[in-house]
Coordinates of N, CA and C in Angstrom, one line a residue:
Chain A
N1 N 16.0 13.2 24.1 CA 15.0 13.1 23.6 C 14.7 11.8 22.5
A2 N 15.0 10.9 22.5 CA 14.8 10.4 21.1 C 13.4 10.2 20.3
G3 N 12.1 10.7 20.9 CA 11.1 10.4 20.6 C 10.4 9.2 20.1
V4 N 10.2 8.7 18.8 CA 9.5 7.5 18.9 C 10.4 6.6 18.0
T5 N 11.1 5.5 18.9 CA 12.0 4.7 18.4 C 11.5 3.3 17.9
Q6 N 11.2 2.5 16.9 CA 11.3 1.6 16.2 C 11.9 0.7 16.0
T7 N 12.2 -1.0 16.3 CA 12.9 -1.6 15.9 C 12.4 -2.8 15.9
P8 N 12.6 -3.9 14.5 CA 14.4 -3.7 13.8 C 13.4 -2.6 12.6
K9 N 14.8 -2.2 12.2 CA 14.6 -1.3 11.0 C 14.5 -2.0 9.6
F10 N 15.0 -3.2 9.3 CA 14.8 -4.0 8.5 C 14.3 -5.5 9.3
Q11 N 13.5 -6.3 8.2 CA 13.7 -7.9 8.8 C 12.9 -8.8 7.5
V12 N 13.4 -10.2 7.3 CA 13.0 -10.5 6.7 C 12.3 -12.3 7.4
L13 N 11.5 -12.3 6.8 CA 11.1 -13.6 7.5 C 9.9 -14.5 6.1
K14 N 10.0 -15.7 6.8 CA 9.5 -16.4 6.0 C 7.7 -16.8 5.9
T15 N 7.1 -17.1 5.4 CA 5.5 -17.5 5.5 C 5.3 -18.4 6.7
G16 N 4.8 -17.8 7.8 CA 4.1 -18.4 8.7 C 5.2 -18.3 9.7
Q17 N 5.9 -17.8 10.1 CA 7.2 -17.0 11.3 C 6.3 -15.9 11.8
S18 N 6.6 -16.1 13.2 CA 6.0 -14.8 13.9 C 7.7 -14.1 14.0
M19 N 6.7 -12.6 14.7 CA 7.7 -11.7 14.9 C 7.4 -10.5 15.7
T20 N 7.8 -9.9 16.6 CA 7.2 -8.6 17.0 C 7.9 -7.2 16.7
L21 N 7.2 -6.3 16.6 CA 7.9 -5.4 15.8 C 7.8 -4.4 17.4
Q22 N 9.0 -3.7 17.7 CA 9.0 -2.6 18.8 C 8.9 -1.5 18.3
C23 N 8.2 -0.9 19.5 CA 8.0 0.7 19.3 C 7.5 1.3 21.3
A24 N 8.9 2.5 20.9 CA 8.8 2.9 22.2 C 9.1 4.3 22.1
Q25 N 8.4 5.4 23.1 CA 8.4 6.5 22.9 C 8.4 7.1 24.8
D26 N 9.2 8.0 24.0 CA 9.9 8.6 25.9 C 9.6 10.2 25.9
M27 N 8.3 10.5 25.4 CA 7.5 11.9 25.7 C 6.2 11.9 26.4
N28 N 5.7 10.4 26.8 CA 4.8 10.5 28.0 C 3.7 10.7 27.2
H29 N 3.8 10.2 26.1 CA 2.6 9.9 25.2 C 1.3 9.2 25.6
E30 N 0.1 9.5 25.8 CA -0.9 8.6 25.9 C -1.0 7.6 24.9
Y31 N -1.4 8.1 23.9 CA -1.9 7.5 22.3 C -0.7 7.3 21.5
M32 N -0.7 5.9 21.3 CA -0.1 5.1 20.4 C -0.6 4.6 19.1
S33 N 0.0 4.3 18.0 CA -0.6 3.8 17.0 C 0.2 3.1 16.0
W34 N -0.4 2.2 15.1 CA 0.9 1.7 13.9 C 0.0 1.5 12.7
Y35 N 0.5 1.8 11.7 CA 0.2 1.8 10.3 C 1.0 1.5 9.3
R36 N 0.5 0.7 8.5 CA 1.4 0.0 7.5 C 1.6 1.0 6.2
Q37 N 2.2 1.0 5.2 CA 2.4 1.7 4.3 C 2.6 1.1 3.1
D38 N 1.7 1.0 2.1 CA 2.5 0.2 0.9 C 1.5 1.2 -0.3
P39 N 2.5 0.9 -1.3 CA 2.5 1.7 -2.6 C 1.3 2.1 -3.1
G40 N 1.1 3.3 -3.0 CA -0.2 3.9 -3.9 C -1.5 3.7 -2.9
M41 N -1.2 3.6 -1.3 CA -2.3 3.6 -0.3 C -2.0 4.2 0.2
G42 N -1.2 5.2 0.9 CA -1.1 5.8 1.6 C -0.7 5.1 3.3
L43 N -1.0 5.8 4.5 CA -1.2 5.2 5.7 C -2.0 4.5 6.0
R44 N -2.4 3.4 6.1 CA -3.4 2.6 6.7 C -3.3 2.5 8.4
L45 N -4.4 2.7 9.1 CA -4.3 2.5 10.9 C -4.5 1.0 11.2
I46 N -3.5 0.4 11.8 CA -3.5 -1.3 11.8 C -4.3 -0.8 13.5
H47 N -3.9 -0.9 14.1 CA -4.0 -0.9 16.1 C -3.6 0.3 16.7
Y48 N -4.4 0.9 17.4 CA -3.9 2.0 18.4 C -4.6 1.7 19.7
S49 N -4.1 2.9 21.0 CA -3.7 2.5 22.3 C -4.1 4.2 23.2
V50 N -5.3 4.3 23.5 CA -5.0 6.0 24.2 C -4.7 5.8 25.6
G51 N -4.2 4.5 25.6 CA -3.8 4.7 27.5 C -2.9 2.9 27.6
A52 N -2.5 3.2 28.5 CA -1.9 1.6 29.0 C -3.3 0.6 29.6
G53 N -2.9 -0.2 28.8 CA -4.0 -1.3 29.0 C -5.2 -1.4 28.3
I54 N -5.1 -0.4 26.9 CA -6.3 0.1 26.1 C -6.0 -0.2 24.8
T55 N -6.5 -1.0 24.0 CA -6.2 -1.1 22.7 C -7.9 -1.3 21.8
D56 N -7.7 -0.7 20.9 CA -8.6 -1.0 19.6 C -7.9 -1.5 18.0
Q57 N -8.9 -1.8 17.5 CA -8.6 -1.8 16.2 C -8.9 -0.9 15.3
G58 N -7.7 -0.6 13.9 CA -8.0 -0.1 12.9 C -8.6 -0.1 11.7
E59 N -7.9 0.3 10.6 CA -8.7 -0.2 9.2 C -8.2 -1.7 9.0
V60 N -7.2 -1.9 9.1 CA -6.7 -3.6 8.9 C -5.8 -3.8 9.8
P61 N -6.8 -4.6 11.2 CA -6.2 -5.0 12.0 C -5.6 -6.6 11.9
N62 N -6.3 -7.4 10.7 CA -6.3 -8.8 10.9 C -4.7 -8.7 10.7
G63 N -4.3 -10.1 11.6 CA -2.7 -11.2 11.2 C -2.1 -10.2 12.5
Y64 N -2.3 -9.3 13.0 CA -1.8 -8.1 13.8 C -2.6 -8.5 15.6
N65 N -1.4 -8.5 16.0 CA -2.0 -8.2 17.5 C -1.3 -7.6 18.3
V66 N -1.5 -6.8 19.4 CA -1.2 -5.3 20.0 C -1.1 -5.8 21.4
S67 N -0.7 -5.2 22.5 CA -0.8 -5.3 23.5 C -0.2 -3.8 24.5
R68 N -0.5 -3.0 25.0 CA 0.0 -2.0 26.1 C 0.5 -1.9 27.4
S69 N 0.9 -2.5 27.7 CA 1.5 -3.1 29.2 C 1.9 -1.7 29.7
T70 N 2.7 -0.8 29.2 CA 3.0 0.6 29.8 C 2.8 1.9 29.4
T71 N 2.9 2.8 29.7 CA 2.4 3.8 29.0 C 3.8 4.1 27.7
E72 N 4.9 3.8 27.8 CA 6.2 3.7 27.0 C 6.2 2.9 25.9
D73 N 5.7 1.5 25.9 CA 5.9 0.6 24.8 C 4.9 0.3 24.3
F74 N 4.6 0.2 22.9 CA 3.2 -0.5 21.8 C 3.9 -1.5 20.7
P75 N 4.3 -2.7 21.4 CA 4.5 -4.0 20.6 C 3.4 -4.5 19.6
L76 N 4.0 -4.5 18.3 CA 2.9 -5.0 17.3 C 3.3 -6.7 17.2
R77 N 2.9 -7.6 17.1 CA 2.7 -8.8 16.7 C 2.5 -9.4 15.4
L78 N 3.2 -9.9 14.8 CA 2.7 -10.7 13.7 C 2.6 -12.3 13.9
L79 N 1.4 -12.8 13.9 CA 1.5 -14.1 14.5 C 2.2 -15.2 13.6
S80 N 1.7 -14.9 12.2 CA 1.7 -15.9 11.3 C 1.9 -15.1 10.1
A81 N 3.3 -14.8 9.5 CA 3.5 -13.9 8.5 C 3.0 -14.7 7.5
A82 N 2.4 -13.5 6.5 CA 2.0 -13.7 5.6 C 2.6 -12.7 4.1
P83 N 3.0 -13.4 2.7 CA 2.9 -12.1 1.9 C 2.6 -11.0 1.7
S84 N 1.5 -10.8 2.3 CA 0.6 -10.1 1.9 C 0.7 -8.6 3.4
Q85 N 1.5 -9.2 4.0 CA 2.1 -8.9 5.2 C 3.3 -7.4 4.8
T86 N 4.4 -8.0 4.0 CA 5.1 -7.4 3.3 C 5.1 -5.8 3.5
S87 N 5.7 -5.0 4.0 CA 5.1 -3.5 4.1 C 6.1 -2.6 4.7
V88 N 5.6 -1.5 4.8 CA 6.6 -0.7 5.4 C 5.6 -0.4 7.0
Y89 N 6.0 -0.6 8.1 CA 5.1 -0.2 9.1 C 5.8 1.1 10.0
F90 N 4.6 1.7 10.4 CA 5.2 2.6 11.1 C 4.4 2.7 12.6
C91 N 5.3 3.4 13.6 CA 4.9 3.6 14.5 C 4.7 5.3 15.0
A92 N 3.3 5.7 15.7 CA 3.3 7.0 16.0 C 2.7 7.5 17.1
S93 N 3.2 8.2 17.8 CA 2.1 8.5 19.0 C 2.0 10.4 19.0
S94 N 0.9 10.4 20.1 CA 0.5 11.8 20.3 C 0.1 12.1 22.0
G95 N 0.5 13.4 22.1 CA -0.3 13.7 23.5 C -1.2 13.3 24.0
E96 N -1.8 14.2 25.3 CA -3.2 13.7 26.0 C -3.8 15.6 26.1
R97 N -2.9 16.4 25.8 CA -3.6 17.8 25.9 C -4.0 18.0 24.5
R98 N -4.7 19.4 24.8 CA -5.6 19.6 23.7 C -5.1 19.5 22.0
V99 N -3.8 20.3 22.0 CA -3.3 20.9 20.9 C -2.5 19.7 20.7
S100 N -1.5 19.0 21.4 CA -0.7 17.8 21.1 C -1.4 16.5 20.9
A101 N -2.4 16.7 21.3 CA -3.4 15.2 21.3 C -3.4 14.5 19.4
N102 N -3.7 16.0 18.7 CA -3.9 16.2 17.1 C -2.7 16.1 16.7
V103 N -1.1 16.1 17.1 CA -0.1 16.3 16.8 C 0.6 15.0 16.5
L104 N 0.4 14.3 15.4 CA 1.4 12.5 15.2 C 3.0 12.7 15.3
T105 N 3.8 11.9 16.2 CA 5.1 12.1 16.0 C 5.3 10.6 15.6
F106 N 6.0 10.4 14.3 CA 6.5 9.2 14.2 C 7.9 8.8 14.3
G107 N 7.8 7.6 14.4 CA 9.2 6.5 14.3 C 9.3 6.5 13.2
A108 N 10.9 5.9 12.8 CA 11.6 5.7 11.7 C 11.2 5.0 10.7
G109 N 10.6 3.9 11.2 CA 9.6 2.9 10.2 C 10.1 1.7 10.5
S110 N 9.7 0.5 9.5 CA 10.6 -0.7 10.0 C 9.8 -1.6 8.7
R111 N 11.1 -1.6 7.9 CA 10.7 -2.5 6.6 C 10.5 -4.0 6.6
L112 N 9.0 -4.7 6.4 CA 9.4 -6.2 6.8 C 9.0 -6.7 5.6
T113 N 9.8 -7.7 5.1 CA 9.6 -8.8 4.0 C 9.4 -10.0 4.2
V114 N 8.0 -10.5 3.5 CA 7.8 -11.7 4.2 C 7.8 -12.6 2.7
L115 N 8.9 -13.6 3.0 CA 9.1 -14.8 1.2 C 7.8 -15.8 1.6
Chain B
G1 N -15.6 6.6 9.2 CA -14.4 7.8 9.0 C -14.8 8.8 8.1
I2 N -13.6 9.3 7.7 CA -13.0 10.8 7.4 C -12.6 10.3 5.4
Q3 N -13.1 11.1 4.4 CA -12.2 10.7 3.7 C -11.3 12.0 3.3
V4 N -10.0 11.9 3.0 CA -9.2 12.7 3.0 C -8.6 12.4 1.4
E5 N -8.9 13.3 0.6 CA -8.3 13.4 -0.5 C -7.1 14.4 -0.9
Q6 N -6.5 13.9 -1.7 CA -4.9 15.0 -1.7 C -5.3 15.5 -3.6
S7 N -4.5 16.3 -3.9 CA -4.1 16.7 -5.5 C -3.0 17.6 -5.3
P8 N -2.4 17.7 -6.9 CA -2.3 16.4 -7.4 C -1.4 15.5 -6.8
P9 N -1.9 14.2 -7.6 CA -1.4 12.9 -6.9 C 0.6 12.6 -6.8
D10 N 0.5 13.6 -8.3 CA 2.2 13.7 -8.7 C 2.2 14.9 -9.0
L11 N 3.6 15.2 -9.2 CA 4.0 16.8 -9.5 C 5.4 16.9 -9.9
I12 N 5.6 17.6 -10.8 CA 7.3 17.4 -11.3 C 7.6 18.7 -11.5
L13 N 9.0 19.1 -10.9 CA 9.1 21.1 -10.8 C 10.4 21.0 -10.9
Q14 N 11.1 22.1 -11.8 CA 12.1 22.7 -12.0 C 12.6 23.3 -10.7
E15 N 13.6 23.2 -10.4 CA 14.1 23.7 -9.0 C 13.6 25.3 -9.5
G16 N 13.2 26.2 -8.3 CA 13.1 27.4 -8.1 C 11.7 27.5 -8.7
A17 N 10.8 26.8 -8.9 CA 9.2 26.6 -9.3 C 8.7 27.2 -7.6
N18 N 7.7 27.7 -8.1 CA 6.4 27.4 -6.6 C 5.1 26.4 -7.2
S19 N 5.1 26.1 -6.1 CA 3.8 24.8 -6.3 C 2.6 24.6 -5.2
T20 N 1.2 24.3 -5.3 CA 0.3 24.4 -4.1 C -0.3 23.1 -4.5
L21 N -0.4 22.4 -3.0 CA -0.6 20.9 -2.9 C -1.8 21.5 -2.0
R22 N -2.8 20.2 -2.4 CA -4.4 20.6 -1.9 C -4.8 19.7 -1.0
C23 N -5.5 19.4 0.0 CA -5.7 18.7 1.1 C -7.3 18.7 1.2
N24 N -8.7 17.9 0.9 CA -9.8 17.8 1.4 C -10.5 16.8 2.1
F25 N -11.1 17.2 2.9 CA -11.7 16.5 3.7 C -12.8 16.4 4.0
S26 N -13.5 15.2 4.4 CA -15.0 15.1 4.4 C -15.9 15.6 5.6
D27 N -15.5 15.7 6.3 CA -15.9 16.0 7.7 C -15.6 17.4 8.2
S28 N -16.6 18.1 9.4 CA -15.9 19.1 9.8 C -15.2 18.5 11.1
V29 N -13.7 18.9 11.1 CA -12.6 18.8 11.6 C -12.0 19.8 12.0
N30 N -11.1 19.9 12.9 CA -10.2 21.3 13.1 C -9.0 20.9 13.7
N31 N -8.1 20.2 12.6 CA -7.0 19.4 13.4 C -6.0 18.7 12.2
L32 N -5.9 19.5 11.3 CA -5.4 19.1 10.4 C -3.7 18.9 10.2
Q33 N -2.8 18.2 9.8 CA -1.6 18.6 9.8 C -0.9 18.2 8.8
W34 N 0.0 18.6 8.0 CA 0.8 18.3 6.9 C 2.3 17.3 7.6
F35 N 2.4 17.0 6.6 CA 3.7 15.7 6.9 C 4.4 16.0 5.4
H36 N 5.8 15.7 5.6 CA 6.8 15.4 4.2 C 7.2 14.2 4.8
Q37 N 7.3 13.0 3.9 CA 8.1 12.1 4.0 C 9.1 12.1 2.5
N38 N 10.8 11.9 3.2 CA 11.6 12.3 2.7 C 12.1 11.0 1.8
P39 N 12.9 11.0 0.7 CA 13.0 9.7 -0.1 C 13.7 8.7 0.9
W40 N 13.9 9.1 2.3 CA 14.5 7.7 2.8 C 13.6 7.3 3.9
G41 N 12.4 7.9 3.3 CA 10.7 7.1 4.5 C 10.9 8.4 5.5
Q42 N 11.7 9.2 5.9 CA 11.4 9.4 7.0 C 9.9 10.2 7.5
L43 N 8.9 10.4 8.1 CA 7.7 11.1 8.3 C 7.9 12.4 9.1
I44 N 8.5 13.3 8.5 CA 8.4 14.7 9.5 C 7.1 15.5 9.3
N45 N 6.6 16.1 10.7 CA 5.9 16.8 10.7 C 5.8 18.4 10.3
L46 N 5.1 18.9 9.3 CA 5.4 20.8 8.6 C 4.7 21.5 9.5
F47 N 3.4 21.0 9.8 CA 2.5 22.1 9.9 C 1.1 21.0 10.8
Y48 N 1.2 21.7 12.0 CA -0.3 21.4 12.7 C -1.3 22.8 12.3
I49 N -2.0 22.4 11.3 CA -2.6 24.0 11.2 C -4.4 23.8 11.0
P50 N -5.3 23.5 12.2 CA -6.3 23.6 12.3 C -7.4 24.4 11.4
S51 N -6.9 25.6 11.8 CA -7.5 26.9 10.6 C -6.3 28.2 10.3
G52 N -6.8 28.9 9.6 CA -5.7 29.8 9.4 C -4.6 29.8 8.5
T53 N -3.4 30.3 8.7 CA -2.1 30.6 7.9 C -1.0 30.4 8.8
K54 N 0.2 29.2 8.1 CA 1.1 29.5 9.3 C 2.2 29.5 8.2
Q55 N 3.4 29.7 8.5 CA 4.5 29.8 7.5 C 5.7 29.7 7.8
N56 N 6.2 28.8 7.5 CA 7.9 28.4 8.0 C 8.8 28.4 7.0
G57 N 9.8 29.1 6.6 CA 10.5 29.7 5.6 C 9.7 29.7 4.3
R58 N 10.1 28.6 3.5 CA 9.7 28.6 2.3 C 8.3 27.7 2.3
L59 N 8.0 27.8 3.4 CA 6.5 26.7 3.4 C 5.6 27.4 4.0
S60 N 4.6 27.3 3.3 CA 3.1 28.0 4.3 C 2.1 26.8 4.1
A61 N 1.1 27.1 5.2 CA -0.2 26.1 4.6 C -1.3 27.5 5.2
T62 N -2.0 27.0 4.7 CA -3.5 27.6 4.6 C -4.6 26.8 5.1
T63 N -5.2 26.6 6.3 CA -6.8 25.8 6.2 C -7.9 26.5 6.3
V64 N -8.6 26.0 5.8 CA -10.3 26.4 5.8 C -11.2 25.7 6.1
A65 N -11.2 25.7 7.8 CA -11.9 24.3 8.3 C -13.2 24.3 7.4
T66 N -14.1 25.6 7.7 CA -15.9 25.5 7.0 C -15.5 24.7 5.9
E67 N -14.8 25.1 4.9 CA -15.0 24.5 3.5 C -14.0 23.2 3.2
R68 N -13.6 22.8 4.2 CA -13.4 21.5 4.3 C -11.7 21.4 3.8
Y69 N -11.0 22.2 3.7 CA -9.9 21.9 2.6 C -8.5 22.7 3.5
S70 N -7.5 22.2 2.7 CA -6.3 23.1 3.0 C -5.2 22.8 1.9
L71 N -4.4 24.1 2.0 CA -3.4 24.1 0.9 C -2.0 24.3 1.6
L72 N -1.1 23.6 1.1 CA 0.1 23.7 1.4 C 1.0 24.5 -0.2
Y73 N 1.6 25.6 0.3 CA 2.2 26.2 -0.8 C 3.8 25.8 -0.5
I74 N 4.8 25.6 -1.4 CA 6.3 25.4 -1.8 C 7.0 26.6 -2.3
S75 N 7.1 27.4 -2.1 CA 7.7 28.6 -2.9 C 9.5 28.6 -3.0
S76 N 9.9 28.7 -4.2 CA 11.2 28.3 -4.6 C 11.7 27.3 -4.1
S77 N 11.1 25.8 -4.7 CA 11.3 24.7 -4.5 C 12.7 24.1 -4.8
Q78 N 13.4 23.4 -3.9 CA 14.6 23.0 -4.1 C 14.6 21.3 -3.9
T79 N 15.5 21.0 -4.4 CA 15.7 19.1 -4.8 C 15.4 18.8 -3.1
T80 N 15.7 19.2 -2.3 CA 15.9 18.7 -1.0 C 13.9 18.6 -0.4
D81 N 13.3 19.1 -0.9 CA 11.4 19.5 -1.2 C 11.1 18.0 -1.5
S82 N 12.1 17.2 -2.6 CA 11.5 15.9 -3.1 C 11.1 14.9 -2.0
G83 N 9.9 14.2 -2.6 CA 9.3 13.2 -1.5 C 7.5 13.4 -1.7
V84 N 7.2 12.9 -0.2 CA 5.8 12.2 -0.7 C 5.1 13.5 0.8
Y85 N 3.9 14.2 0.2 CA 3.6 15.0 0.9 C 2.2 14.4 1.2
F86 N 2.2 14.1 2.8 CA 0.4 13.9 3.5 C -0.1 14.8 4.8
C87 N -1.3 14.8 3.9 CA -2.3 15.3 5.3 C -3.2 14.5 5.9
A88 N -3.3 15.0 7.3 CA -4.0 14.0 7.6 C -5.0 15.0 8.4
V89 N -5.9 14.0 9.3 CA -7.1 14.9 9.8 C -7.1 13.5 11.6
R90 N -7.8 14.1 12.4 CA -8.3 13.3 13.4 C -9.6 13.3 13.8
L91 N -10.3 12.3 14.0 CA -11.7 12.1 14.1 C -12.0 10.9 15.4
W92 N -12.4 11.5 16.7 CA -12.0 10.7 18.1 C -10.5 10.2 18.0
D93 N -10.7 8.7 18.0 CA -9.0 8.4 18.2 C -8.9 7.5 17.1
Q94 N -9.0 7.8 15.6 CA -8.1 7.6 14.9 C -7.8 8.9 13.8
F95 N -6.8 9.0 13.4 CA -6.1 9.6 12.2 C -6.5 9.2 10.7
Y96 N -6.5 10.0 9.9 CA -6.7 9.3 8.6 C -5.9 10.1 7.7
F97 N -5.4 9.4 6.3 CA -4.6 9.9 6.0 C -5.2 10.5 4.2
G98 N -4.5 11.5 3.6 CA -4.7 11.2 2.4 C -3.9 10.5 1.5
T99 N -3.7 10.2 0.2 CA -3.0 9.2 0.1 C -1.4 10.2 -0.6
G100 N -1.6 11.4 -0.5 CA -0.3 12.0 -0.6 C -0.2 12.6 -2.5
T101 N 0.9 13.3 -2.2 CA 1.4 14.2 -3.9 C 2.8 13.7 -3.3
S102 N 3.1 13.1 -4.7 CA 4.4 13.1 -4.8 C 5.0 13.9 -5.7
L103 N 6.2 14.5 -5.0 CA 6.9 16.1 -5.4 C 8.4 15.0 -6.3
T104 N 8.5 16.1 -7.4 CA 10.2 15.7 -7.5 C 10.7 17.0 -8.0
V105 N 11.5 17.6 -7.5 CA 12.3 18.6 -7.8 C 13.2 18.2 -8.6
I106 N 13.2 19.0 -10.0 CA 14.0 18.8 -10.8 C 15.6 19.5 -11.0
P107 N 16.8 19.4 -10.7 CA 18.0 20.6 -10.7 C 17.8 21.4 -11.7

């Protein structure tokens, strides 16, 4: 019962480098999402997915790509990292039944620093 | 989207004191949840409370969906209660978070 697993926990990049943040869940959740958390700004939605093969943009999608080839995995790709993408990233998922669809379960977070 | 506002933004308490955190939301939804982010950054779901009142130990929450607000009560606070408390609501396929209440409990 791992829940939502994010890797890596910490990453330092140079401007212009690319990388992928991994997110996997073992709860058979249909809904998965990525957030970034910056000081004083709460959690902002980057991208989300309501099922395999379906993704959509959130509030702050620029500079990020996602794909959802399986129910379990929802990777977040930074194509060309910028210092403005220095943040803590959280992956979260929720189920599909009426109540569980509204209850988010979070991963432990990934702290990214772009120099 | 929905506007979610939390108050107060910061709170400092002496251990053993009680506190009330508030969350207001701008649209009619019935799916509010409360989270605690501990000092290590982990986000833990405290309550899913679309309406009514729930209690879990020293914590309780009340949501009045018709008036678009929720309250989180912390009684007999402990240092382990420190961290940031967020509320969130879902509208269609997106969750909207408040900016949080940062709680510091002093021994």
